[in-house]
Short mmCIF file of C-alpha atoms and ligand atoms in Angstrom, two decimals:
data_model
loop_
_atom_site.label_atom_id
_atom_site.label_comp_id
_atom_site.label_asym_id
_atom_site.label_seq_id
_atom_site.Cartn_x
_atom_site.Cartn_y
_atom_site.Cartn_z
CA MET J 286 122.43 -10.58 -111.15
CA ARG J 287 119.68 -8.84 -113.07
CA ASP J 288 120.16 -5.07 -112.86
CA ILE J 289 116.69 -4.46 -111.54
CA ALA J 290 117.31 -6.81 -108.58
CA LYS J 291 120.13 -4.50 -107.45
CA ARG J 292 117.71 -1.64 -106.93
CA PRO J 293 116.42 -0.71 -103.45
CA ILE J 294 113.09 -1.70 -101.96
CA GLY J 295 110.80 1.30 -101.43
CA ILE J 296 108.69 1.56 -98.28
CA PHE J 297 106.23 4.20 -97.23
CA ASP J 298 104.29 4.89 -94.08
CA SER J 299 102.42 7.81 -92.53
CA GLY J 300 105.46 8.50 -90.33
CA ILE J 301 107.84 6.52 -88.16
CA GLY J 302 105.69 3.42 -87.61
CA GLY J 303 106.84 1.69 -90.80
CA LEU J 304 110.29 1.40 -89.29
CA THR J 305 108.95 -1.76 -87.61
CA VAL J 306 108.78 -3.19 -91.15
CA VAL J 307 112.31 -1.93 -91.91
CA ALA J 308 113.52 -3.69 -88.74
CA GLU J 309 112.07 -6.98 -90.06
CA ILE J 310 113.74 -6.48 -93.46
CA ILE J 311 117.09 -5.85 -91.79
CA LYS J 312 116.59 -9.10 -89.86
CA ARG J 313 115.36 -11.31 -92.72
CA LEU J 314 116.83 -9.67 -95.84
CA PRO J 315 119.99 -7.96 -94.55
CA ASN J 316 121.52 -7.37 -97.99
CA GLU J 317 118.61 -5.45 -99.46
CA ASP J 318 118.92 -1.66 -99.85
CA ILE J 319 115.98 0.40 -98.61
CA VAL J 320 114.51 3.78 -99.46
CA TYR J 321 111.99 4.75 -96.78
CA PHE J 322 109.49 7.57 -96.96
CA GLY J 323 107.71 8.65 -93.74
CA ASP J 324 104.94 11.18 -94.36
CA THR J 325 105.56 12.95 -91.04
CA GLY J 326 104.25 16.28 -92.34
CA ARG J 327 100.78 14.79 -93.00
CA TYR J 328 100.79 12.27 -90.12
CA PRO J 329 98.56 10.71 -88.79
CA TYR J 330 96.64 8.82 -91.50
CA GLY J 331 94.55 6.85 -88.99
CA GLY J 332 91.47 9.09 -88.91
CA ARG J 333 91.56 10.43 -92.49
CA SER J 334 89.13 9.71 -95.34
CA PRO J 335 89.84 7.10 -98.04
CA GLU J 336 90.06 9.83 -100.75
CA VAL J 337 92.80 11.70 -98.87
CA ILE J 338 94.74 8.52 -98.07
CA LYS J 339 94.59 7.51 -101.76
CA ARG J 340 95.92 10.90 -102.88
CA PHE J 341 98.73 10.84 -100.31
CA SER J 342 99.61 7.24 -101.25
CA ARG J 343 99.82 8.09 -104.97
CA GLN J 344 102.25 10.92 -104.18
CA ASN J 345 104.31 8.65 -101.91
CA VAL J 346 104.54 6.01 -104.66
CA ARG J 347 105.58 8.63 -107.27
CA PHE J 348 108.34 9.81 -104.93
CA LEU J 349 109.62 6.24 -104.43
CA LEU J 350 109.52 5.59 -108.17
CA MET J 351 111.80 8.62 -108.65
CA LYS J 352 114.26 6.80 -106.40
CA LYS J 353 114.23 3.84 -108.82
CA VAL J 354 112.94 1.24 -106.40
CA LYS J 355 112.20 -2.31 -107.60
CA TYR J 356 109.29 -3.04 -105.25
CA ILE J 357 107.02 -1.05 -102.93
CA ILE J 358 105.85 -1.98 -99.45
CA VAL J 359 102.89 -0.09 -98.07
CA ALA J 360 103.94 -0.43 -94.44
CA CYS J 361 101.05 1.63 -93.07
CA ASN J 362 98.02 -0.49 -92.12
CA THR J 363 95.65 2.43 -92.77
CA ALA J 364 97.06 3.08 -96.27
CA SER J 365 97.12 -0.66 -97.01
CA SER J 366 93.45 -0.84 -96.00
CA LEU J 367 92.23 2.21 -97.88
CA ALA J 368 94.56 2.76 -100.83
CA LEU J 369 96.53 -0.37 -101.79
CA ASN J 370 94.02 -1.73 -104.32
CA SER J 371 93.72 1.61 -106.04
CA ILE J 372 97.48 2.35 -106.24
CA LYS J 373 98.12 -1.20 -107.47
CA ARG J 374 95.87 -0.37 -110.44
CA ASN J 375 97.59 2.98 -111.03
CA PHE J 376 101.24 1.94 -111.02
CA ASP J 377 103.16 -0.76 -112.79
CA ILE J 378 105.46 -1.97 -110.00
CA PRO J 379 105.08 -4.96 -107.65
CA MET J 380 103.59 -3.93 -104.30
CA ILE J 381 102.69 -5.55 -101.02
CA GLY J 382 100.62 -4.21 -98.14
CA VAL J 383 100.50 -5.44 -94.56
CA ILE J 384 96.88 -6.63 -94.32
CA LYS J 385 96.90 -9.89 -96.31
CA PRO J 386 100.14 -11.11 -94.68
CA GLY J 387 98.81 -10.31 -91.19
CA ALA J 388 95.52 -12.07 -92.00
CA TYR J 389 97.44 -15.09 -93.27
CA GLY J 390 99.54 -15.22 -90.09
CA ALA J 391 96.41 -15.08 -87.94
CA VAL J 392 94.47 -17.74 -89.87
CA SER J 393 97.49 -20.08 -89.80
CA ASN J 394 97.63 -19.79 -86.03
CA THR J 395 94.05 -19.86 -84.79
CA LYS J 396 92.69 -23.12 -83.41
CA ASN J 397 89.35 -21.96 -82.01
CA LYS J 398 88.68 -19.75 -85.07
CA LYS J 399 88.26 -16.60 -83.01
CA ILE J 400 90.59 -13.81 -84.08
CA GLY J 401 90.85 -10.28 -82.72
CA VAL J 402 92.23 -7.29 -84.62
CA ILE J 403 93.32 -3.92 -83.25
CA GLY J 404 94.14 -0.94 -85.46
CA THR J 405 93.36 2.67 -86.31
CA VAL J 406 89.82 3.94 -86.96
CA GLY J 407 90.56 3.89 -90.73
CA THR J 408 91.81 0.30 -90.71
CA VAL J 409 88.96 -1.02 -88.57
CA SER J 410 86.16 0.84 -90.35
CA SER J 411 87.42 -0.44 -93.72
CA SER J 412 86.98 -4.05 -92.45
CA SER J 413 90.15 -4.86 -94.39
CA TYR J 414 91.37 -7.52 -91.96
CA THR J 415 87.90 -9.02 -91.56
CA LYS J 416 87.57 -9.38 -95.35
CA ALA J 417 91.12 -10.71 -95.82
CA ILE J 418 90.57 -13.29 -93.06
CA ALA J 419 87.19 -14.35 -94.54
CA GLU J 420 88.86 -14.90 -97.93
CA LEU J 421 91.19 -17.39 -96.27
CA ASP J 422 88.66 -19.05 -93.98
CA LYS J 423 85.03 -18.01 -93.87
CA ASN J 424 84.39 -19.87 -90.64
CA VAL J 425 86.57 -17.56 -88.57
CA GLU J 426 84.86 -15.08 -86.25
CA VAL J 427 86.70 -11.73 -86.32
CA THR J 428 86.34 -9.03 -83.68
CA ALA J 429 88.04 -5.80 -84.77
CA ILE J 430 88.47 -2.84 -82.44
CA ALA J 431 89.84 0.65 -83.13
CA THR J 432 92.45 1.55 -80.52
CA PRO J 433 93.75 4.96 -81.66
CA LEU J 434 95.21 6.00 -78.28
CA LEU J 435 97.71 3.15 -78.51
CA VAL J 436 99.41 4.88 -81.43
CA ALA J 437 100.19 7.89 -79.24
CA LEU J 438 101.31 5.70 -76.32
CA ALA J 439 103.82 3.85 -78.53
CA GLU J 440 105.10 7.04 -80.08
CA GLU J 441 105.56 8.77 -76.72
CA GLY J 442 107.37 5.77 -75.27
CA TYR J 443 104.52 5.00 -72.86
CA VAL J 444 104.92 1.29 -73.39
CA ASP J 445 104.59 -0.09 -69.87
CA LYS J 446 103.50 2.76 -67.58
CA PRO J 447 100.55 2.08 -65.23
CA ALA J 448 98.41 4.61 -67.16
CA SER J 449 99.12 2.79 -70.42
CA MET J 450 98.23 -0.56 -68.89
CA LEU J 451 94.84 0.82 -67.81
CA ILE J 452 94.07 2.09 -71.32
CA ILE J 453 95.23 -1.11 -73.02
CA LYS J 454 93.24 -3.26 -70.58
CA ASP J 455 90.10 -1.24 -71.21
CA TYR J 456 90.47 -1.43 -75.00
CA LEU J 457 91.18 -5.17 -74.96
CA SER J 458 88.42 -6.16 -72.55
CA PRO J 459 85.83 -7.04 -75.30
CA LEU J 460 88.45 -9.23 -76.99
CA ARG J 461 89.16 -11.08 -73.76
CA LYS J 462 85.42 -11.67 -73.29
CA ARG J 463 85.18 -13.12 -76.82
CA GLY J 464 87.76 -15.77 -75.98
CA ILE J 465 90.00 -15.10 -79.00
CA ASP J 466 93.16 -17.22 -79.31
CA THR J 467 94.89 -14.93 -81.86
CA LEU J 468 95.27 -11.14 -81.92
CA VAL J 469 96.50 -9.20 -84.95
CA LEU J 470 98.58 -6.14 -84.10
CA GLY J 471 97.06 -4.28 -87.07
CA CYS J 472 99.02 -1.06 -86.81
CA THR J 473 102.67 -0.20 -87.37
CA HIS J 474 103.06 1.06 -83.80
CA PHE J 475 101.71 -1.90 -81.88
CA PRO J 476 104.77 -4.18 -81.94
CA LEU J 477 106.26 -1.68 -79.45
CA LEU J 478 103.42 -2.47 -77.05
CA ARG J 479 103.76 -6.21 -77.55
CA LYS J 480 104.86 -6.93 -74.00
CA ALA J 481 102.06 -4.94 -72.38
CA ILE J 482 99.40 -6.35 -74.74
CA GLY J 483 100.73 -9.88 -74.22
CA SER J 484 100.62 -9.58 -70.46
CA ILE J 485 97.00 -8.42 -70.58
CA MET J 486 95.79 -11.02 -73.12
CA GLY J 487 97.66 -13.86 -71.42
CA LYS J 488 99.97 -16.51 -72.81
CA ASP J 489 97.22 -18.48 -74.56
CA VAL J 490 96.62 -15.66 -77.02
CA MET J 491 99.12 -15.51 -79.89
CA LEU J 492 100.02 -11.99 -81.04
CA ILE J 493 100.46 -11.64 -84.81
CA ASP J 494 102.84 -8.93 -85.96
CA SER J 495 101.78 -7.92 -89.49
CA ALA J 496 105.26 -6.47 -90.16
CA GLU J 497 106.86 -9.86 -89.57
CA TRP J 498 104.44 -11.72 -91.88
CA THR J 499 104.73 -9.03 -94.54
CA VAL J 500 108.49 -9.45 -94.77
CA LYS J 501 108.14 -13.27 -94.87
CA MET J 502 105.79 -12.91 -97.85
CA LEU J 503 107.94 -10.21 -99.41
CA LYS J 504 110.91 -12.57 -99.37
CA GLU J 505 108.91 -15.29 -101.14
CA ASP J 506 107.64 -12.82 -103.73
CA LEU J 507 111.09 -11.35 -104.43
CA LEU J 508 112.39 -14.88 -104.94
CA LYS J 509 109.52 -15.79 -107.25
CA ARG J 510 110.04 -12.64 -109.33
CA ASN J 511 113.80 -13.11 -109.44
CA LEU J 512 114.21 -9.78 -107.63
CA LEU J 513 116.24 -10.84 -104.57
CA LYS J 514 119.50 -8.90 -104.34
CA ASN J 515 122.14 -11.53 -104.68
CA SER J 516 124.95 -9.91 -102.72
CA SER J 517 126.76 -10.41 -99.45
CA SER J 518 127.36 -6.72 -98.72
CA PRO J 519 125.10 -5.23 -96.02
CA GLY J 520 122.13 -3.20 -97.21
CA LYS J 521 122.21 0.59 -97.43
CA TYR J 522 119.37 2.57 -95.94
CA ARG J 523 118.10 6.05 -96.82
CA TYR J 524 115.23 7.79 -95.07
CA PHE J 525 113.06 10.64 -96.34
CA VAL J 526 110.37 12.56 -94.46
CA SER J 527 107.93 15.38 -95.21
CA ASP J 528 108.67 17.34 -91.99
CA THR J 529 111.82 18.03 -89.98
CA PRO J 530 114.18 15.04 -89.81
CA ASP J 531 115.21 15.49 -86.14
CA LYS J 532 112.19 14.02 -84.36
CA PHE J 533 111.96 11.22 -86.90
CA ALA J 534 115.58 10.22 -86.27
CA LYS J 535 115.17 10.44 -82.48
CA VAL J 536 111.87 8.59 -82.01
CA GLY J 537 112.62 6.35 -84.99
CA SER J 538 115.63 4.76 -83.35
CA ARG J 539 113.25 3.26 -80.77
CA PHE J 540 111.08 1.78 -83.51
CA LEU J 541 114.04 0.51 -85.51
CA GLY J 542 116.25 -0.56 -82.63
CA ALA J 543 119.17 1.09 -84.45
CA THR J 544 120.31 4.54 -85.59
CA VAL J 545 118.08 6.08 -88.26
CA SER J 546 120.37 7.88 -90.68
CA PRO J 547 120.68 9.62 -93.09
CA VAL J 548 117.29 11.40 -92.98
CA LYS J 549 116.36 14.08 -95.53
CA LYS J 550 113.31 16.28 -95.86
CA VAL J 551 111.36 16.28 -99.15
CA ASN J 552 108.48 18.34 -100.48
CA ILE J 553 106.02 15.52 -101.09
CA GLU J 554 103.30 17.83 -102.47
CA LYS J 555 105.49 18.22 -105.58
CA TYR J 556 104.90 14.61 -106.60
N1 LIG B 671 100.90 3.91 -89.64
C1 LIG B 671 99.54 3.93 -89.17
C2 LIG B 671 98.94 2.51 -89.33
O1 LIG B 671 99.65 1.51 -89.34
C3 LIG B 671 99.42 4.38 -87.73
C4 LIG B 671 99.70 5.85 -87.54
C5 LIG B 671 98.74 6.77 -88.24
O2 LIG B 671 97.57 6.92 -87.81
O3 LIG B 671 99.16 7.36 -89.23
O4 LIG B 671 97.76 2.38 -89.45
#
């Protein structure tokens, strides 16, 4: 095996949300090692300006490069929307974001060519999904809605309480009126609300999890670049955060569906 293929995959997110991408890697690429950075000290990214997100993303990439990763996944939808193109130009390492894979998943599924997207204010105002979908099929009508409260609901574990259902229903009402047949969960946190969102949209609307499509595309790209770790031993996982590890480990286990350990704090401003 080429030495570089033995290196870990680096992932960064604004906080715990990117663990939904880690969960997909564990499922689809169980032998790969992972170094995860969650920027919990500067969370959330959702309402921040493109300049700030770009600066944070550059620091996150420099940190992961110090850990000798072979590939970088920008798991955060907001950072993928606002910073991926710029960091791709700045660093010489293969990278994937979550927007193009999610757009691809949605376009492959839609029959009536009406797709909905929900995400943070940053993701929606960048029109990243709308542009990525148009590149694949310009006849698709995209309705994108910012649903920032859903991030807090997922993080607080309010996944199926009556109050959450009211908020989700209200947010999704314009999408139901549009008659979409495909809805992109365009934020790291939304797979946790899948059941509630699905029950409100109904069974005729397919929910697209960007994390799932990202890892499918990652696998293809690793294969193409000869970077798949050819080993039968289970992957090793290391987690780093920019604020105290305790909350990350506790809330993170819900996002990952497994214990999140070991978690270490780093001073990301140094990078
Ligand atoms: N990780 C962010 C995203 O996927 C959601 C949380 C945040 O606002 O930082 O857009």
